[in-house]
CSV table of C-alpha atoms and ligand atoms in Angstrom, one decimal:
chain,number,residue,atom,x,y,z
N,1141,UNK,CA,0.0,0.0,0.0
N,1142,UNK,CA,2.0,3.1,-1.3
N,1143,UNK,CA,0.7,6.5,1.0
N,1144,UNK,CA,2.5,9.8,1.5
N,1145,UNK,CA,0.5,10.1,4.6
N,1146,UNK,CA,2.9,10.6,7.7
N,1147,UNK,CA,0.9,11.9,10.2
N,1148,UNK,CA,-1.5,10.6,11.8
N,1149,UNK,CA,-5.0,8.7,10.7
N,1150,UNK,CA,-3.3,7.7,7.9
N,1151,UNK,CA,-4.7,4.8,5.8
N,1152,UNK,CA,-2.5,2.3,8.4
N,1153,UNK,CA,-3.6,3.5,11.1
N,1154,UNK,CA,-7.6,3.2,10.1
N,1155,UNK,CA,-6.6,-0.2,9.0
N,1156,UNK,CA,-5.4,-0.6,12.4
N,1157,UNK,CA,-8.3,0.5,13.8
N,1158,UNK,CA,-11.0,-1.3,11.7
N,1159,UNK,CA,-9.0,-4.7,12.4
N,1160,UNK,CA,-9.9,-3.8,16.3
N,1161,UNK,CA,-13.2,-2.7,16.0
N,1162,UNK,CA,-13.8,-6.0,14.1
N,1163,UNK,CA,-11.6,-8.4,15.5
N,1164,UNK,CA,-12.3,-7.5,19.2
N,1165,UNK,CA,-15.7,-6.3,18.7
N,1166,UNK,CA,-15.5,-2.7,20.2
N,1167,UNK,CA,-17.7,0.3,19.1
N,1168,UNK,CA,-14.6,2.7,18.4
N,1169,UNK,CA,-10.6,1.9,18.4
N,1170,UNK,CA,-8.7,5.0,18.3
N,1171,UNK,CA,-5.1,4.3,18.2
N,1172,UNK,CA,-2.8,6.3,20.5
N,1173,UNK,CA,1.2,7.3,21.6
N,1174,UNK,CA,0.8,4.3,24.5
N,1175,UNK,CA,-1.4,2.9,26.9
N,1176,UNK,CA,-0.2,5.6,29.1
N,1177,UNK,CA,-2.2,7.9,26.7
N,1178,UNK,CA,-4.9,6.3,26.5
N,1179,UNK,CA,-5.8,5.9,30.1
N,1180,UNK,CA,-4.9,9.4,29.9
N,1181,UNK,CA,-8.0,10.2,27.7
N,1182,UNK,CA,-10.1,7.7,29.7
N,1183,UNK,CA,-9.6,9.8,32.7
N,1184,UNK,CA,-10.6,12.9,30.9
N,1185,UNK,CA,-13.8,10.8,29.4
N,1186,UNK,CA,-14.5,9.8,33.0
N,1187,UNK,CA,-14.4,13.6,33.9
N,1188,UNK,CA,-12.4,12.8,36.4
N,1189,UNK,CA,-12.0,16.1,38.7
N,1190,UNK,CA,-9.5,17.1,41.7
N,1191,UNK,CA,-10.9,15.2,44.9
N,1192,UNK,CA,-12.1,12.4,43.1
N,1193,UNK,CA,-11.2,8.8,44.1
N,1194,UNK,CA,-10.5,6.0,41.7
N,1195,UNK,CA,-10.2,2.0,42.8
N,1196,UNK,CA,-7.0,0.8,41.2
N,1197,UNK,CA,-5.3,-2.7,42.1
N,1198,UNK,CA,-1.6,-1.6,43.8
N,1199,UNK,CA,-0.1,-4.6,41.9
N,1200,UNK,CA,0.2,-3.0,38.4
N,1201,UNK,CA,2.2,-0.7,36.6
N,1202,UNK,CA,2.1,3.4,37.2
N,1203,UNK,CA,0.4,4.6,34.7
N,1204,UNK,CA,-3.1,2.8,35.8
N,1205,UNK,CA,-3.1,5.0,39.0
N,1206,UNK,CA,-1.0,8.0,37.5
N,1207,UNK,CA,-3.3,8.8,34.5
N,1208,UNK,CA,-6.0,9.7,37.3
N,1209,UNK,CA,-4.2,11.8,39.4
N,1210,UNK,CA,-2.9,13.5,36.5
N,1211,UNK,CA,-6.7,15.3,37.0
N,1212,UNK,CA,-6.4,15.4,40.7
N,1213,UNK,CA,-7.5,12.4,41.4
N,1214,UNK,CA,-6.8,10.2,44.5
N,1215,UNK,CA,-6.1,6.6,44.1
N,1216,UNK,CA,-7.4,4.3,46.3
N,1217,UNK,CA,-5.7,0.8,46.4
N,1218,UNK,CA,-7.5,-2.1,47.1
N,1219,UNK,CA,-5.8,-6.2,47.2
N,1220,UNK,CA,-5.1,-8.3,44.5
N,1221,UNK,CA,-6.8,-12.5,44.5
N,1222,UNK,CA,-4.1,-14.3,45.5
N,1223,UNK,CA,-4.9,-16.8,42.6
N,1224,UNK,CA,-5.1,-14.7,39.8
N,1225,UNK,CA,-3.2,-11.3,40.9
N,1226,UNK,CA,-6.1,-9.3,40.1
N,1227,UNK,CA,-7.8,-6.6,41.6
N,1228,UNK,CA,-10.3,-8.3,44.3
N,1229,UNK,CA,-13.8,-7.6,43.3
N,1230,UNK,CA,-15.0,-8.4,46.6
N,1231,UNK,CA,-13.0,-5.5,48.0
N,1232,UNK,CA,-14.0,-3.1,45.3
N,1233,UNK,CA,-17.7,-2.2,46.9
N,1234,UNK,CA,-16.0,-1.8,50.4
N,1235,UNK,CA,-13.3,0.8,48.9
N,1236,UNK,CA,-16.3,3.0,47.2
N,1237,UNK,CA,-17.2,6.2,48.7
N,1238,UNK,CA,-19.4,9.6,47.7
N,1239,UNK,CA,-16.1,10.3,45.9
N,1240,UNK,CA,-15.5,7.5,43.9
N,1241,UNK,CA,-16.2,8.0,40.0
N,1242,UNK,CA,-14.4,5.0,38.3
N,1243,UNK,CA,-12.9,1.6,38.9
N,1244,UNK,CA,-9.5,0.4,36.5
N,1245,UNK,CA,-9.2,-3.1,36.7
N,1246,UNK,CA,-6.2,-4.2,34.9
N,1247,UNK,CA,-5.6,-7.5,33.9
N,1248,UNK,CA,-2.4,-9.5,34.9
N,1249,UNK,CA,-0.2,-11.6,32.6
N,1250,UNK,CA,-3.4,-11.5,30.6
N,1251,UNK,CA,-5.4,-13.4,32.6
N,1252,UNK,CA,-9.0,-11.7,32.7
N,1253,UNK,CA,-10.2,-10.0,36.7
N,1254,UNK,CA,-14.3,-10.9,37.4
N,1255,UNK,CA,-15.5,-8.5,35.0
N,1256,UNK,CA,-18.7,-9.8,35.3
N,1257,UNK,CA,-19.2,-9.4,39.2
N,1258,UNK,CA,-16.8,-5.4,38.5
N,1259,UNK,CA,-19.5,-4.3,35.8
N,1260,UNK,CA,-22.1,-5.4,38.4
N,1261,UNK,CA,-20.8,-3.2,41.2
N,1262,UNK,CA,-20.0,-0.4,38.9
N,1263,UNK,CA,-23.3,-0.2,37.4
N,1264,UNK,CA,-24.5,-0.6,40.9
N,1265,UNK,CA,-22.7,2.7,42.1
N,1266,UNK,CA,-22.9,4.6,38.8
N,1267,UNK,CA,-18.9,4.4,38.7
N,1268,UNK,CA,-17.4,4.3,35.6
N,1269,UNK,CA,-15.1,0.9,34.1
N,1270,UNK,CA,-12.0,1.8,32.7
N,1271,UNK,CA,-10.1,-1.8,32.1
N,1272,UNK,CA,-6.0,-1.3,31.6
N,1273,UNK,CA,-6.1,-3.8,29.2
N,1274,UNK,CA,-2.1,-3.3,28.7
N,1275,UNK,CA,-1.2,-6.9,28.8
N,1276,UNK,CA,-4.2,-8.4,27.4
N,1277,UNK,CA,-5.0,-8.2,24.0
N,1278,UNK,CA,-7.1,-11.0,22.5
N,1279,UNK,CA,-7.4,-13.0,26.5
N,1280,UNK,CA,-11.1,-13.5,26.5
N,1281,UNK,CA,-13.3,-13.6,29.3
N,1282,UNK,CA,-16.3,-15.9,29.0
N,1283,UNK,CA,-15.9,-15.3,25.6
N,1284,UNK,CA,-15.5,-11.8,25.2
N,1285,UNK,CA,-12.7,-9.8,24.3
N,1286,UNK,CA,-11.0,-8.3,27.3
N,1287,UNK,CA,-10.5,-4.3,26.7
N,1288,UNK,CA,-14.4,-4.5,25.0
N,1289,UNK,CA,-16.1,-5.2,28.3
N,1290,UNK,CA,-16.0,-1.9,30.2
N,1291,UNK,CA,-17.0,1.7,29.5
N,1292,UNK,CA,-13.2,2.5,28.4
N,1293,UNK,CA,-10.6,-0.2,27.4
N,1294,UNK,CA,-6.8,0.6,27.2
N,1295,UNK,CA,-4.3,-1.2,25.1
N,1296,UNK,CA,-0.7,-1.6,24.9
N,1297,UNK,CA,1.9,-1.9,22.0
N,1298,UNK,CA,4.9,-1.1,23.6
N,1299,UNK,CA,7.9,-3.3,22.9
N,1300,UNK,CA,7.2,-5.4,26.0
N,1301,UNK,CA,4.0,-6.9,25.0
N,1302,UNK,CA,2.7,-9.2,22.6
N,1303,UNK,CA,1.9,-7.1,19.9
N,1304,UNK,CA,4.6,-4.1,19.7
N,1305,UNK,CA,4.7,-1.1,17.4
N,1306,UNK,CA,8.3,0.2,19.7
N,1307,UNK,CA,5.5,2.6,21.5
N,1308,UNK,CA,1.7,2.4,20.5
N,1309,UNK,CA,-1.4,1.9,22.1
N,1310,UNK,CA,-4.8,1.9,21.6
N,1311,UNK,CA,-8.0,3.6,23.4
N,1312,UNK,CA,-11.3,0.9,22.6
N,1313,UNK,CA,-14.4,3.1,23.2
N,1314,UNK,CA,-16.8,0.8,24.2
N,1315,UNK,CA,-19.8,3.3,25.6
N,1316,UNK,CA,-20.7,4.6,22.0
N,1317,UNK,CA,-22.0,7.8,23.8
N,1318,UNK,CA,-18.1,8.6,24.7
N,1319,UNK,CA,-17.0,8.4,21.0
N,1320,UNK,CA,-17.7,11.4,20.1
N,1321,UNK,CA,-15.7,13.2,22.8
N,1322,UNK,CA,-12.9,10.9,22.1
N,1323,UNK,CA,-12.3,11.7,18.8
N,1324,UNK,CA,-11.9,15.6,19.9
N,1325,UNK,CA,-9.7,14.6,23.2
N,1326,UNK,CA,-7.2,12.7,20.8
N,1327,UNK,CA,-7.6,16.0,18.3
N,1328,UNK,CA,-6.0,18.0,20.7
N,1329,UNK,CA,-10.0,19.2,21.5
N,1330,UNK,CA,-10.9,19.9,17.9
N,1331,UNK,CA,-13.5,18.3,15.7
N,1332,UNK,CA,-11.2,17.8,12.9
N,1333,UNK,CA,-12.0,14.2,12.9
N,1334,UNK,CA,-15.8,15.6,12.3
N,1335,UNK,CA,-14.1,17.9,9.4
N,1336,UNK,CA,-12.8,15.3,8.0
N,1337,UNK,CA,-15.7,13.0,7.8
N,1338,UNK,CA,-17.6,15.9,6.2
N,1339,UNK,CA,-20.0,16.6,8.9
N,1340,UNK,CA,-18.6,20.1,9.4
N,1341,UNK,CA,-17.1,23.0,7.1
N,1342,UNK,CA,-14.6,23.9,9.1
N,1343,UNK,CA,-12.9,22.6,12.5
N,1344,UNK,CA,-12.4,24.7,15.7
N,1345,UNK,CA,-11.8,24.1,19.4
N,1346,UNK,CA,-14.4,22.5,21.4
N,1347,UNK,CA,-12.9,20.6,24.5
N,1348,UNK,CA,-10.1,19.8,26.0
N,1349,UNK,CA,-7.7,17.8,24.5
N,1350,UNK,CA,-3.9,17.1,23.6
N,1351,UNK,CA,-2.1,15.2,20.6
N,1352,UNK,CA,-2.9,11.6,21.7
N,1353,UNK,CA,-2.2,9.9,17.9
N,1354,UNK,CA,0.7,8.3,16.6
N,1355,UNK,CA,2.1,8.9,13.3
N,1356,UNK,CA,1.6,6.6,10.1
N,1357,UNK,CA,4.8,4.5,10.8
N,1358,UNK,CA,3.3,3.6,13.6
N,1359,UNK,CA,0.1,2.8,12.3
N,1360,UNK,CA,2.1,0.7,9.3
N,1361,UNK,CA,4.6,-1.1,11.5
N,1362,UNK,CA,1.5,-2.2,14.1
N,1363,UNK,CA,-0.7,-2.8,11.4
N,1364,UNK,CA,1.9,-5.9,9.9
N,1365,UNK,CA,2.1,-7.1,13.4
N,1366,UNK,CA,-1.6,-7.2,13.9
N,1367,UNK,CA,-1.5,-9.1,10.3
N,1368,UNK,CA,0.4,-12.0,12.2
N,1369,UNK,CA,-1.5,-11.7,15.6
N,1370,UNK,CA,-2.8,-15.0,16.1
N,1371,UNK,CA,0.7,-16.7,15.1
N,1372,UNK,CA,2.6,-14.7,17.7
N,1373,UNK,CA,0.0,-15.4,20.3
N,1374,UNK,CA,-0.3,-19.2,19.7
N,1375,UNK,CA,4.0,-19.2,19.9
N,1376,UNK,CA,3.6,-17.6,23.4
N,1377,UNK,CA,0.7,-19.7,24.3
N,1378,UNK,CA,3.0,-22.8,23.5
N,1379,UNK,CA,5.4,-22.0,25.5
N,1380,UNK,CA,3.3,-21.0,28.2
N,1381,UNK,CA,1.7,-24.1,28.0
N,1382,UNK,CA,5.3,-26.0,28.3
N,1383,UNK,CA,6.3,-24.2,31.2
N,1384,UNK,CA,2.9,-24.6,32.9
N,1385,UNK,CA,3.0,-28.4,31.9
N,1386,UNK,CA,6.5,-29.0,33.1
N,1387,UNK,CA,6.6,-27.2,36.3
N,1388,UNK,CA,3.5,-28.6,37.4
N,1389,UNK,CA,5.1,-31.5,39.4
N,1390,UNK,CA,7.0,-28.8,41.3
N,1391,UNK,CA,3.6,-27.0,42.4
N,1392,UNK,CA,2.2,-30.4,42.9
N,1393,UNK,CA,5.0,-31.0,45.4
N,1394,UNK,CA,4.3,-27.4,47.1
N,1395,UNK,CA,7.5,-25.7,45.8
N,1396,UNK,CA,6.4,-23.1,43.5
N,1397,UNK,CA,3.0,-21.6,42.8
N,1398,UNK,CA,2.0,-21.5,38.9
N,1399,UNK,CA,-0.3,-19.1,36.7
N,1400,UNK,CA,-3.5,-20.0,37.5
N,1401,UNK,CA,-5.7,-20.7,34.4
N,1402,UNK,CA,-9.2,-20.1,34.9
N,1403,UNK,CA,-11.9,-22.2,32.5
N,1404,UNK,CA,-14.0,-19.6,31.3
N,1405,UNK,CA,-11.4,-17.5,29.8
N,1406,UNK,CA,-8.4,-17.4,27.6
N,1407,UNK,CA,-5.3,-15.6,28.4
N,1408,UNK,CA,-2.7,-15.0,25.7
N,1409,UNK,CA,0.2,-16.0,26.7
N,1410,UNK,CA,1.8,-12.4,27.9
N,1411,UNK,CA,4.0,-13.9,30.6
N,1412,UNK,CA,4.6,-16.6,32.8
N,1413,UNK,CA,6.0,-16.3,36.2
N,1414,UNK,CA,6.7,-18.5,39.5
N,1415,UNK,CA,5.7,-17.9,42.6
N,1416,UNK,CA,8.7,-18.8,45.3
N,1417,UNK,CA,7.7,-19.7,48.8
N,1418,UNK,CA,9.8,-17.1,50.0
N,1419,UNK,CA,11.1,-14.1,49.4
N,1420,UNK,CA,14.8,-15.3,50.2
N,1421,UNK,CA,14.1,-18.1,47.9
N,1422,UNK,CA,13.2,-16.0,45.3
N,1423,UNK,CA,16.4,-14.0,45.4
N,1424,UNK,CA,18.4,-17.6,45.4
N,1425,UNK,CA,16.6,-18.4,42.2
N,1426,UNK,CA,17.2,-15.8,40.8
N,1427,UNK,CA,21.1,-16.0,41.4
N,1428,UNK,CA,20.8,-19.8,40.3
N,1429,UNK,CA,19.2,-18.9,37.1
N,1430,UNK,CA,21.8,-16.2,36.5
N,1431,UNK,CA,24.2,-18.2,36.8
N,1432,UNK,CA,22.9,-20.5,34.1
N,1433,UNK,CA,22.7,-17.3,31.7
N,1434,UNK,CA,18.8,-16.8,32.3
N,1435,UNK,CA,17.4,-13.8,33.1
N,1436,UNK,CA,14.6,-13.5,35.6
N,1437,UNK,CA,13.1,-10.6,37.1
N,1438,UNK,CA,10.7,-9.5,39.6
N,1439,UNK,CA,7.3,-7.3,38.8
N,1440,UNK,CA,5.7,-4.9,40.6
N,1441,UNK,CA,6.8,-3.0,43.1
N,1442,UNK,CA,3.1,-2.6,44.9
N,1443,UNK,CA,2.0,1.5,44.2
N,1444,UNK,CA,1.2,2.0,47.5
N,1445,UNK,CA,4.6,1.4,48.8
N,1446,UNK,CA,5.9,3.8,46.2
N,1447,UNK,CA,6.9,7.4,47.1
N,1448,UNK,CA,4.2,8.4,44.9
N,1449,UNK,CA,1.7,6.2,45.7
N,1450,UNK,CA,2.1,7.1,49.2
N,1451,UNK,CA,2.0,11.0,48.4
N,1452,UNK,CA,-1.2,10.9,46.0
N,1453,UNK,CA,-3.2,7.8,46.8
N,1454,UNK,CA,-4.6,5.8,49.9
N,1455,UNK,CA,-5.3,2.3,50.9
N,1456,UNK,CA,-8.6,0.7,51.2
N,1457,UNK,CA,-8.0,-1.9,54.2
N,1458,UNK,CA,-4.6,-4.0,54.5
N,1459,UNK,CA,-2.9,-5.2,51.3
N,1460,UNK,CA,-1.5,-8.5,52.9
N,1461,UNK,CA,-2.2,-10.7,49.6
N,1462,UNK,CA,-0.1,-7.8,47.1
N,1463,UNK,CA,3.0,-7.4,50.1
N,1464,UNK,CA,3.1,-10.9,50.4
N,1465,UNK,CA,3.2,-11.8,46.6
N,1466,UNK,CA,4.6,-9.3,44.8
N,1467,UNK,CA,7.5,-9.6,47.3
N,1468,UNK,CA,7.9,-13.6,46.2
N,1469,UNK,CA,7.2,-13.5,42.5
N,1470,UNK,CA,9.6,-13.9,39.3
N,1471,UNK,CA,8.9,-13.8,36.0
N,1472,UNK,CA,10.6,-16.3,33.4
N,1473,UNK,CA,11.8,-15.3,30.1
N,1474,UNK,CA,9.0,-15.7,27.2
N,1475,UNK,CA,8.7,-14.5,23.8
N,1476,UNK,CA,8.0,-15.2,20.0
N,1477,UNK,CA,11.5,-17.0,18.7
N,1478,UNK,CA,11.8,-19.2,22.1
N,1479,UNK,CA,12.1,-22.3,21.1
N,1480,UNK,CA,10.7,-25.1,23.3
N,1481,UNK,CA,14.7,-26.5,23.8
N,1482,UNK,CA,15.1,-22.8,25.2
N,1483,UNK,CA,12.1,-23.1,27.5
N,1484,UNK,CA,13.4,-26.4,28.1
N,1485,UNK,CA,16.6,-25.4,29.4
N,1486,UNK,CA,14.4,-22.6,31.7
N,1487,UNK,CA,12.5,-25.8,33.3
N,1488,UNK,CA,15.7,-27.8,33.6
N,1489,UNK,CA,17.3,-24.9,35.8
N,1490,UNK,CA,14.2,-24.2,38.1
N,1491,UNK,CA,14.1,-28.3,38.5
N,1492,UNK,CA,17.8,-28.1,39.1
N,1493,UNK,CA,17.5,-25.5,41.7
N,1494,UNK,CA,14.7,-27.2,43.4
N,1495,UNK,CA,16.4,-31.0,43.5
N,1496,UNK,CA,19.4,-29.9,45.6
N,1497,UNK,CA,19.1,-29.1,49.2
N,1498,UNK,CA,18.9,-25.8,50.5
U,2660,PLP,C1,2.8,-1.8,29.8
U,2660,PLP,C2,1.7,-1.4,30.7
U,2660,PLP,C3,1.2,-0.1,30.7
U,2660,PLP,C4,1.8,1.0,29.9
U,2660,PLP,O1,1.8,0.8,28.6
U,2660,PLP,P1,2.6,1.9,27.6
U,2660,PLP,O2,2.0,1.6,26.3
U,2660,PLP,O3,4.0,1.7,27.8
U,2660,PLP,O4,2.2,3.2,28.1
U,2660,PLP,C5,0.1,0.2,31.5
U,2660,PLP,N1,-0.5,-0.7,32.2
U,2660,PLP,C6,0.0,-2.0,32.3
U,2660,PLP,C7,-0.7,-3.0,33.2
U,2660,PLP,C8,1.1,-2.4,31.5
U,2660,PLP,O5,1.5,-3.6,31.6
């Protein structure tokens, strides 16, 4: 496809776009600079103002808590399941005051949180769902699309995830009575898109806004990726499926704790990780691995331990299930080239370091 178009909206990126609305199954799918950006815009869709409170899980990464106090907001963190890592639903309704406006769940390694049992509560409340879909794209949750299921749904291509454009990310406007405003937020608060559809004769400003769209490379290198989606997600999903299948014995024998797979949902492979009995154990694992030229690494750093987290949100109650297991968690290398003799040599380490005594 030959185009001179470099900036943005170009015939890539409405490719992009149209391959989300339709594979997903989402009203509108702006694409943006990041995920970062697009929970940006969700906050300012939400109407987020100073003083408001927004229930965010404290196990994920900044930028679902950060995007809301960006408008004043105050994030309250509330505890993760200790089987899937994602934001308890049953401590969502006790975290919700006059204040709260929105709830972001995000989903973990790609495995989906009780969005049925979140949309109830928020609809409930008259709260707003924003999901930080970073890690998640095409997981399903009783067979829907995760990123399609709340009001807002924010997507990731950065380099780290399964689909990568370097930086990219995607806004899916689910609540078609937000699309509108979207399209002027991304436009730096002008209805150019509007213009450009012919439905005005000129564009002006109208709302608030900033430049939330990435150029056409962007749009071109995403769109090839997107072209090979369900290839690169079946090659993570197969190596997911070898670690989960060869470390099981070890969780069977109480030495590590393993993804847990849920059976009405599909995740896509985004990560795997291991959960060490310890904390200490963790850190000699890690060593061990090292040592046999694998690179492991922790996750998050819980937000409300964070200077930041401390200075802009609060808690809601004790967050014993996020200190305990973000403090014993390691993630194992995964992506598209592994082969399964590479995976296997991952396995053959972890068994190594678990057969000889401590
Ligand atoms: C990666 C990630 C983000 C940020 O994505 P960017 O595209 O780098 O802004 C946000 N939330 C979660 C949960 C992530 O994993």
């Amino acid at each position: 496809m030959a185009s001179s178009h470099l900036a943005g909206d170009g015939p890539f990126s409405k490719q992009c776009q149209a391959w989300l609305e339709r594979t997903l199954g989402c009203a509108r799918a702006l694409l943006t600079h990041s995920c970062t950006a697009a929970l940006e815009m969700a906050a300012i869709l939400c109407d987020i103002q100073p003083g408001d409170e927004v229930i965010v899980p404290s196990f994920t990464f900044v930028s679902t808590a950060n995007a809301f106090v960006l408008r004043g907001a105050c994030p309250v963190f509330v505890d993760i399941r200790p089987d899937t890592l994602n934001m308890d639903e049953q401590q969502v309704e006790k975290a919700i005051t006059p204040k709260t406006k929105a709830v972001v769940p995000m989903h973990y390694a790609g495995g989906p949180c009780a969005m049925d049992v979140i949309m109830e509560i928020a609809e409930r409340h008259g709260l707003w769902v924003v999901e930080d879909a970073a890690q998640a794209l095409l997981s399903t949750y009783q067979g829907r699309c995760l990123g399609t299921i709340g009001h807002l749904g924010c997507l990731s291509f950065h380099e780290t995830k399964n689909i990568i454009s370097g930086e990219g990310g995607a806004l899916l406007v689910n609540d078609t009575r937000l699309v509108e405003r979207a399209e002027v937020i991304r436009e730096k608060g002008t209805n150019r898109s509007r213009f450009f559809a012919g439905e005005v004769d000129h564009y002006t400003w109208v709302d608030i806004g900033s430049s939330f769209l990435p150029g056409e490379l962007v749009g071109a290198f995403l769109f090839a990726q997107l072209e090979q989606a369900e290839k690169i997600i079946a090659a993570r999903r197969r190596i997911f499926d070898l670690y989960h299948r060869s470390l099981r014995p070890l969780e069977e024998a109480g030495l590590v704790r393993l993804p847990w797979v849920e059976n009405d949902s599909v995740a896509n492979g985004h990560l795997f990780y291991l959960i060490a009995r310890t904390t200490e154990e963790r850190t000699r694992l890690i060593k061990h691995l090292d040592a046999c030229g694998i690179l492991a690494v922790i996750h998050y750093v819980p937000l409300h331990s964070s200077p930041a987290g401390r200075r802009y949100g609060r808690t809601a109650g004790h967050l014993a299930v996020t200190e305990d297991l973000s403090g014993r968690l390691l993630r194992l290398p995964l992506y598209y080239e592994m082969s399964d003799e590479d995976a296997g040599r991952v396995v053959a380490s972890v068994q190594e370091f678990y057969s000889r005594p401590s």
